[in-house]
mmCIF file with all atom_site columns, C-alpha atoms in Angstrom:
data_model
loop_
_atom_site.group_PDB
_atom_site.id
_atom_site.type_symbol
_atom_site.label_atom_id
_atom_site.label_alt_id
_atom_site.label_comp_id
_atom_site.label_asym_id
_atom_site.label_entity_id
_atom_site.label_seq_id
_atom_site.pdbx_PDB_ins_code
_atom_site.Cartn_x
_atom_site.Cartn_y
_atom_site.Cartn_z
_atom_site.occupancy
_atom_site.B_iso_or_equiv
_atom_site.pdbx_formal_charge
_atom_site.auth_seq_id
_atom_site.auth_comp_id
_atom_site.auth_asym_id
_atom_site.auth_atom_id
_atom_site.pdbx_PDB_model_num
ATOM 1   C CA . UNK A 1 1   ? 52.508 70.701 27.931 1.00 0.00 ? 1020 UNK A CA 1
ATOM 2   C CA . UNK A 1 2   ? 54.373 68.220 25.978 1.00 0.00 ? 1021 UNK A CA 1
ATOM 3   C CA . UNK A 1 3   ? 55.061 68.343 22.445 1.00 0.00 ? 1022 UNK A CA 1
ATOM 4   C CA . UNK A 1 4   ? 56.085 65.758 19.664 1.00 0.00 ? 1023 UNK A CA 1
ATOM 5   C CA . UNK A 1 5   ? 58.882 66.928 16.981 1.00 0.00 ? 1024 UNK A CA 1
ATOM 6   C CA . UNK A 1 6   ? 59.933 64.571 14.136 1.00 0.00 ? 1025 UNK A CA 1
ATOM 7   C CA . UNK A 1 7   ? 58.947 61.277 13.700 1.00 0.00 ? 1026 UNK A CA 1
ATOM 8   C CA . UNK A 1 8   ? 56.682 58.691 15.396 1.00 0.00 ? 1027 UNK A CA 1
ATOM 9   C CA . UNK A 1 9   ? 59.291 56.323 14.770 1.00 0.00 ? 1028 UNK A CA 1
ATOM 10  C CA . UNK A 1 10  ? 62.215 55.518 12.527 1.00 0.00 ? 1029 UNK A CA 1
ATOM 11  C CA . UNK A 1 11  ? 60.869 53.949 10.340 1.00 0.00 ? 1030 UNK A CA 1
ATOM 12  C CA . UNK A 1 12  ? 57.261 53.028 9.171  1.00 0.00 ? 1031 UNK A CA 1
ATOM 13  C CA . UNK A 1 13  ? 56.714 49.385 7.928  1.00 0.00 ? 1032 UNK A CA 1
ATOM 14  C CA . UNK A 1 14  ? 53.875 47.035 7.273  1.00 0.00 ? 1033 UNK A CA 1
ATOM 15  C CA . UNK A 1 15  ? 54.655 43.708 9.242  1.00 0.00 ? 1034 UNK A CA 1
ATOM 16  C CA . UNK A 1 16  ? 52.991 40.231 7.695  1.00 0.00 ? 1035 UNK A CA 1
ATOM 17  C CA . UNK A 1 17  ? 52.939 37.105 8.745  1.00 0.00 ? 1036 UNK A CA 1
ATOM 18  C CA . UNK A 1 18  ? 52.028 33.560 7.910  1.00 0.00 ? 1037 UNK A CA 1
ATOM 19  C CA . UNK A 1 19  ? 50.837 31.185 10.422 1.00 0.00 ? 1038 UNK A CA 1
ATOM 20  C CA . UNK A 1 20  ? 52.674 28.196 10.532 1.00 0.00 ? 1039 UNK A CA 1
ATOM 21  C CA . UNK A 1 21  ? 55.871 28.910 8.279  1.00 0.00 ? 1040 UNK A CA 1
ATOM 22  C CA . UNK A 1 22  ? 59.272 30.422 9.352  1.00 0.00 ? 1041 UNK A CA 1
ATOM 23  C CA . UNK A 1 23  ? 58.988 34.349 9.668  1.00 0.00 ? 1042 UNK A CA 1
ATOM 24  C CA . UNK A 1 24  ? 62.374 36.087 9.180  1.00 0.00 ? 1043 UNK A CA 1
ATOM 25  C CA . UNK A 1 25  ? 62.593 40.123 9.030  1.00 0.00 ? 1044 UNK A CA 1
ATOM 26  C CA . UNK A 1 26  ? 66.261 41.709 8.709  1.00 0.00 ? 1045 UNK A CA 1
ATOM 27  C CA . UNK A 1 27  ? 66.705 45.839 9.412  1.00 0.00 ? 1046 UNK A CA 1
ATOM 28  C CA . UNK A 1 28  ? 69.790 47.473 9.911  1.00 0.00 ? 1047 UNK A CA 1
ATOM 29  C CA . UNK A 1 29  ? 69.878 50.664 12.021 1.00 0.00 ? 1048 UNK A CA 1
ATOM 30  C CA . UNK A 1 30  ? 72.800 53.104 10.869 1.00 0.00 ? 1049 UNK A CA 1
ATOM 31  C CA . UNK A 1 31  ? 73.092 56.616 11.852 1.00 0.00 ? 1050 UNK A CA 1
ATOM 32  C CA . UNK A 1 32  ? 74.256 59.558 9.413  1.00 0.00 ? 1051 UNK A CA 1
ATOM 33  C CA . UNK A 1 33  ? 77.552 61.225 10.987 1.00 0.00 ? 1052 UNK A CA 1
ATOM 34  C CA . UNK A 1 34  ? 79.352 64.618 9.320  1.00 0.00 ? 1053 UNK A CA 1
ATOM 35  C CA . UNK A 1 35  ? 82.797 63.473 9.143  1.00 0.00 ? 1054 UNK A CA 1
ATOM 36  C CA . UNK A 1 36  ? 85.459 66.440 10.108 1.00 0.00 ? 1055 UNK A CA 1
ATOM 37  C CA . UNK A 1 37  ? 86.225 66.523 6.095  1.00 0.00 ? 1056 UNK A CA 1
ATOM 38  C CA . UNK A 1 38  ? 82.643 67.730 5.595  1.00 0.00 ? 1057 UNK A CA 1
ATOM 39  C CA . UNK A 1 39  ? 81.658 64.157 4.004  1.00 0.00 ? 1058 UNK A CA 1
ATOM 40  C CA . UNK A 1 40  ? 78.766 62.121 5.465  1.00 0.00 ? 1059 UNK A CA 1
ATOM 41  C CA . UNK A 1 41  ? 78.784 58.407 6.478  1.00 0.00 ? 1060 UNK A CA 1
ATOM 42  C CA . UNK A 1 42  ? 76.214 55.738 7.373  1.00 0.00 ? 1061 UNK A CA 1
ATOM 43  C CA . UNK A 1 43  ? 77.629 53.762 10.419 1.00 0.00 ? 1062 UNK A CA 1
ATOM 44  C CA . UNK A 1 44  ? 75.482 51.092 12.037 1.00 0.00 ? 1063 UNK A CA 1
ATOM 45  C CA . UNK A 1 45  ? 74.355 51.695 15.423 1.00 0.00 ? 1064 UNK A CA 1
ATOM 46  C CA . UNK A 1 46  ? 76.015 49.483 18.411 1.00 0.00 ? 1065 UNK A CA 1
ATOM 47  C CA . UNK A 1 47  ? 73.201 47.625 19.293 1.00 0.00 ? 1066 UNK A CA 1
ATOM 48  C CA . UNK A 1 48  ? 75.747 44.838 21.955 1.00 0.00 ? 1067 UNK A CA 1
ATOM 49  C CA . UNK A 1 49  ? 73.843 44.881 25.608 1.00 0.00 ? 1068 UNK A CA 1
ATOM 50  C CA . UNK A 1 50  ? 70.217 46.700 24.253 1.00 0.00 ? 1069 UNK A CA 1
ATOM 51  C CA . UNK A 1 51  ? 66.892 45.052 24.831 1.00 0.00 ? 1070 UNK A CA 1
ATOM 52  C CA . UNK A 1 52  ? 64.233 44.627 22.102 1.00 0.00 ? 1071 UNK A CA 1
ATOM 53  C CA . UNK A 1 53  ? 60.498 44.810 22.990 1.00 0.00 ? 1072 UNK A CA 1
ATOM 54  C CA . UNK A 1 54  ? 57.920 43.585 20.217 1.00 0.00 ? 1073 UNK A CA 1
ATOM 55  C CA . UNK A 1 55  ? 54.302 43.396 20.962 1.00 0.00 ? 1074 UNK A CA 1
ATOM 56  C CA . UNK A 1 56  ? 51.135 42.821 17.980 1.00 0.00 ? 1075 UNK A CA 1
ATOM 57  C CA . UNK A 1 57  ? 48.191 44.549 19.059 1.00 0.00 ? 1076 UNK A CA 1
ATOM 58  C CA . UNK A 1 58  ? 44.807 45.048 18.450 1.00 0.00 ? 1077 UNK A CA 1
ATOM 59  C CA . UNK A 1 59  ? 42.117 47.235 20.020 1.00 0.00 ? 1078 UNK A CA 1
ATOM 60  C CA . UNK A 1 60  ? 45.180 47.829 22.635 1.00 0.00 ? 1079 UNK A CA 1
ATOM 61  C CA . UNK A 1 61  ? 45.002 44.683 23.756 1.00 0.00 ? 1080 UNK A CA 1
ATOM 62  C CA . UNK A 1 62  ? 48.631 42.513 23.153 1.00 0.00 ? 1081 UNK A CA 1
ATOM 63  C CA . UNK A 1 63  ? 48.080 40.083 20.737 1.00 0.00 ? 1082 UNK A CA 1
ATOM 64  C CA . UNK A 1 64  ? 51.092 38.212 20.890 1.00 0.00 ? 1083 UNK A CA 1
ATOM 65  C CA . UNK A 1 65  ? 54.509 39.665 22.310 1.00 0.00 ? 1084 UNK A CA 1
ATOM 66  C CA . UNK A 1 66  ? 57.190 38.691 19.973 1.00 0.00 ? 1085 UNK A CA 1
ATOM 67  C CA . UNK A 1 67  ? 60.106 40.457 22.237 1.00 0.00 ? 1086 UNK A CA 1
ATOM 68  C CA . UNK A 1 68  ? 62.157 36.679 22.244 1.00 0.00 ? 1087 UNK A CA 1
ATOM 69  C CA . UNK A 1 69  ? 62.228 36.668 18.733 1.00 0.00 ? 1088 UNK A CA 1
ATOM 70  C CA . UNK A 1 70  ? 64.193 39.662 18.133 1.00 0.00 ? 1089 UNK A CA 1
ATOM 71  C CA . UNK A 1 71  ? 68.427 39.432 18.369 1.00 0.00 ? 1090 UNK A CA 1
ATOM 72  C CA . UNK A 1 72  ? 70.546 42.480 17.896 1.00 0.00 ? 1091 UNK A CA 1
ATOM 73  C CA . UNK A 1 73  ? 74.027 42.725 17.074 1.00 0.00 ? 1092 UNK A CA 1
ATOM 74  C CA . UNK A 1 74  ? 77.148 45.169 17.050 1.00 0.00 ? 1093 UNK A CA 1
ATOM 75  C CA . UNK A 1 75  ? 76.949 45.932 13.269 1.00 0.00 ? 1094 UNK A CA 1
ATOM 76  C CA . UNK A 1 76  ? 73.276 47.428 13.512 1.00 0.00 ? 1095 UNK A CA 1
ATOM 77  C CA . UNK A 1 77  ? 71.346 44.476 12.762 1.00 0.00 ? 1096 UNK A CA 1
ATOM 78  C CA . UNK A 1 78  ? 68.203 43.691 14.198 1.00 0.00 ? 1097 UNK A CA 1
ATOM 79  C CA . UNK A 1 79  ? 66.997 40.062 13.202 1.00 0.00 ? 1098 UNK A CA 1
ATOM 80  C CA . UNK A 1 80  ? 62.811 39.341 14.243 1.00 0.00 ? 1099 UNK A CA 1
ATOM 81  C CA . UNK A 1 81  ? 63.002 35.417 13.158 1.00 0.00 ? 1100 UNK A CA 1
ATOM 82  C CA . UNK A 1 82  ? 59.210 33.801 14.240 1.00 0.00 ? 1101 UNK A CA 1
ATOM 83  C CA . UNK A 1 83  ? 59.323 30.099 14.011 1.00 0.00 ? 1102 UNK A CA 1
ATOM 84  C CA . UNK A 1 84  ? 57.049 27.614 12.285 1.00 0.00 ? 1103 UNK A CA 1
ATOM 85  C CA . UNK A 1 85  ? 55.652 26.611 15.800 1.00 0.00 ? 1104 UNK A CA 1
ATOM 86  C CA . UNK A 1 86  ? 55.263 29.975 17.329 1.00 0.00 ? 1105 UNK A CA 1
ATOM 87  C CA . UNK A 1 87  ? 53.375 31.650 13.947 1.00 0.00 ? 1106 UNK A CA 1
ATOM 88  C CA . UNK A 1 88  ? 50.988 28.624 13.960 1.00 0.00 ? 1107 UNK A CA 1
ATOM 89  C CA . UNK A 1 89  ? 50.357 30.104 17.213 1.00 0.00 ? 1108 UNK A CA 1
ATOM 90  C CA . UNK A 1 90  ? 48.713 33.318 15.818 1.00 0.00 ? 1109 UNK A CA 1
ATOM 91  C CA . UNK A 1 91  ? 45.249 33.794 14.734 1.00 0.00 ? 1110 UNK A CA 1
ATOM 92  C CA . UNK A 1 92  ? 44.898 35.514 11.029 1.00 0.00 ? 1111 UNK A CA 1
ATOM 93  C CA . UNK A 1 93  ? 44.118 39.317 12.145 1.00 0.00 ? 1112 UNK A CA 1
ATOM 94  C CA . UNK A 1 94  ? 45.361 42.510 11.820 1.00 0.00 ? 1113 UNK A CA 1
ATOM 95  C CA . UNK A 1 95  ? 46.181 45.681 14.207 1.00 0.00 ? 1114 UNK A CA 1
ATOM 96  C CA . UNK A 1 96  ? 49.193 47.617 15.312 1.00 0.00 ? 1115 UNK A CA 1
ATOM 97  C CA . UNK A 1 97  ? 52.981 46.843 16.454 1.00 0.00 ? 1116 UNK A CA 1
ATOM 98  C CA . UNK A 1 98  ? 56.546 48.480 17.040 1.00 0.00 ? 1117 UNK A CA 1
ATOM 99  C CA . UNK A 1 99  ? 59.632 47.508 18.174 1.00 0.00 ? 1118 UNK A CA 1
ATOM 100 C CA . UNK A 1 100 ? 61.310 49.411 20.996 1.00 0.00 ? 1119 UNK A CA 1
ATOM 101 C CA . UNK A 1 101 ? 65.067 49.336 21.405 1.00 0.00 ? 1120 UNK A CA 1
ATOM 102 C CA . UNK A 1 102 ? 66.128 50.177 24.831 1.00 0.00 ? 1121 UNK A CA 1
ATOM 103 C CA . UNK A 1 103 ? 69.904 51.138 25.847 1.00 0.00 ? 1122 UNK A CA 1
ATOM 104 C CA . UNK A 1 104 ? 72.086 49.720 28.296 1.00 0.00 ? 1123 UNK A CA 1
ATOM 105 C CA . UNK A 1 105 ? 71.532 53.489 29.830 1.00 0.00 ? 1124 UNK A CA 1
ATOM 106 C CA . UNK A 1 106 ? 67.910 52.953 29.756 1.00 0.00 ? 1125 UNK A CA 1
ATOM 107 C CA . UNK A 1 107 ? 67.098 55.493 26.842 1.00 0.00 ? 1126 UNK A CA 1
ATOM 108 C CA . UNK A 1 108 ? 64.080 53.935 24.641 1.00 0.00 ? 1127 UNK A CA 1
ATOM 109 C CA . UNK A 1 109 ? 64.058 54.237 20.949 1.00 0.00 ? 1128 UNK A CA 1
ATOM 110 C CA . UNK A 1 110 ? 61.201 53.357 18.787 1.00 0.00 ? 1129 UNK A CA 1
ATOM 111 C CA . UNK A 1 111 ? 62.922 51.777 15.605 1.00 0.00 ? 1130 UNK A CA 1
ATOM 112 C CA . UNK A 1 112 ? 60.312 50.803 13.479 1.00 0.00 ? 1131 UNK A CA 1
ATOM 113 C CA . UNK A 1 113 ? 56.296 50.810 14.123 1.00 0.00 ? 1132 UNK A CA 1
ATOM 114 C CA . UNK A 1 114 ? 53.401 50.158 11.333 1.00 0.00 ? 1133 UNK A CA 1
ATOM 115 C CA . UNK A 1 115 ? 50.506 47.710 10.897 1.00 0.00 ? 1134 UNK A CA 1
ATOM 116 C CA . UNK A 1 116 ? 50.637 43.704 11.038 1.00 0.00 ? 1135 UNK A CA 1
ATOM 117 C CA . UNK A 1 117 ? 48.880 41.161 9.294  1.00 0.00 ? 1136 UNK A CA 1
ATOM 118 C CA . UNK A 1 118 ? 48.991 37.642 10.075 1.00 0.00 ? 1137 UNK A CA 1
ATOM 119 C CA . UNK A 1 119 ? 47.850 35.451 7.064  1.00 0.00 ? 1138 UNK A CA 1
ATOM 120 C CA . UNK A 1 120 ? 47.262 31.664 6.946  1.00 0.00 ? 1139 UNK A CA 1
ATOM 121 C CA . UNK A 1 121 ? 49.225 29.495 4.700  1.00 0.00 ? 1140 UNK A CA 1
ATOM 122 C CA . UNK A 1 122 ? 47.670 27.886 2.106  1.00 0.00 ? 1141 UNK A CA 1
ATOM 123 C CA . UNK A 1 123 ? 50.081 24.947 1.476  1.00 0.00 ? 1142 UNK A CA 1
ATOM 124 C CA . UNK A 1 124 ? 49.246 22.770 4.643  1.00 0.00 ? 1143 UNK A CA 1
ATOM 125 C CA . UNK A 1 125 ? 50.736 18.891 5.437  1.00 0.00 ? 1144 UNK A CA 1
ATOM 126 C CA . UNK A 1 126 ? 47.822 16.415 4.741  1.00 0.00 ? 1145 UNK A CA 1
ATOM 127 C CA . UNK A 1 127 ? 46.756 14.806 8.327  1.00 0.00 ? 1146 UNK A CA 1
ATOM 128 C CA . UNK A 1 128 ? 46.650 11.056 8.154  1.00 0.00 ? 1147 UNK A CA 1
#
């Protein structure tokens, strides 16, 4: 038997996008530490050599995997940046999506996870 403790996830956030504009999501991950004086700190994870995996969903089926749009750094930041091309790509819908973080040792962490939403833009270039 196998049993879940804690969290689904890190955090729980509602992802939306609009198709056909520049899509830019920043999170930092930081982890609390008890210092030897008693004191806490917030210190951003190490994220150099870790490989992101982003996926939309729906009905379980992938929607659009969004893995190459996510850079990580070594001060905790995690950057999703969609382009104008690649988000005129995606149908206006809705479903499921996380982002798994996985170590250089090959430990998986599930960072954030919630519900997308991919909205079309309104303002659109006139077509001659």
């Amino acid at each position: 038997m196998t049993a879940t403790l804690g969290r689904l996830g890190l955090l729980e956030a509602r992802l939306l996008l609009v198709a056909g504009v520049t899509n830019h999501v920043r999170l930092l991950w930081v982890r609390n530490i008890l210092r030897a004086d008693g004191s806490r700190a917030a210190v951003p994870v190490d994220l150099t050599g870790w490989n992101p995996r982003l996926q939309l969903r729906r009905d379980g089926k992938v929607m659009a995997d969004l893995s190459d749009c996510v850079t990580l750094d070594s001060h905790g930041h995690v950057d999703v940046s969609v382009t104008d091309e690649r988000s005129s790509t995606l149908m206006p819908c809705a479903g499921a999506w996380d982002l798994l973080l996985e170590s250089p040792q090959g430990e998986v962490t599930r960072l954030v996870y919630g519900e997308w939403v991919v909205a079309s833009a309104i303002s659109r270039k006139e077509l001659p």
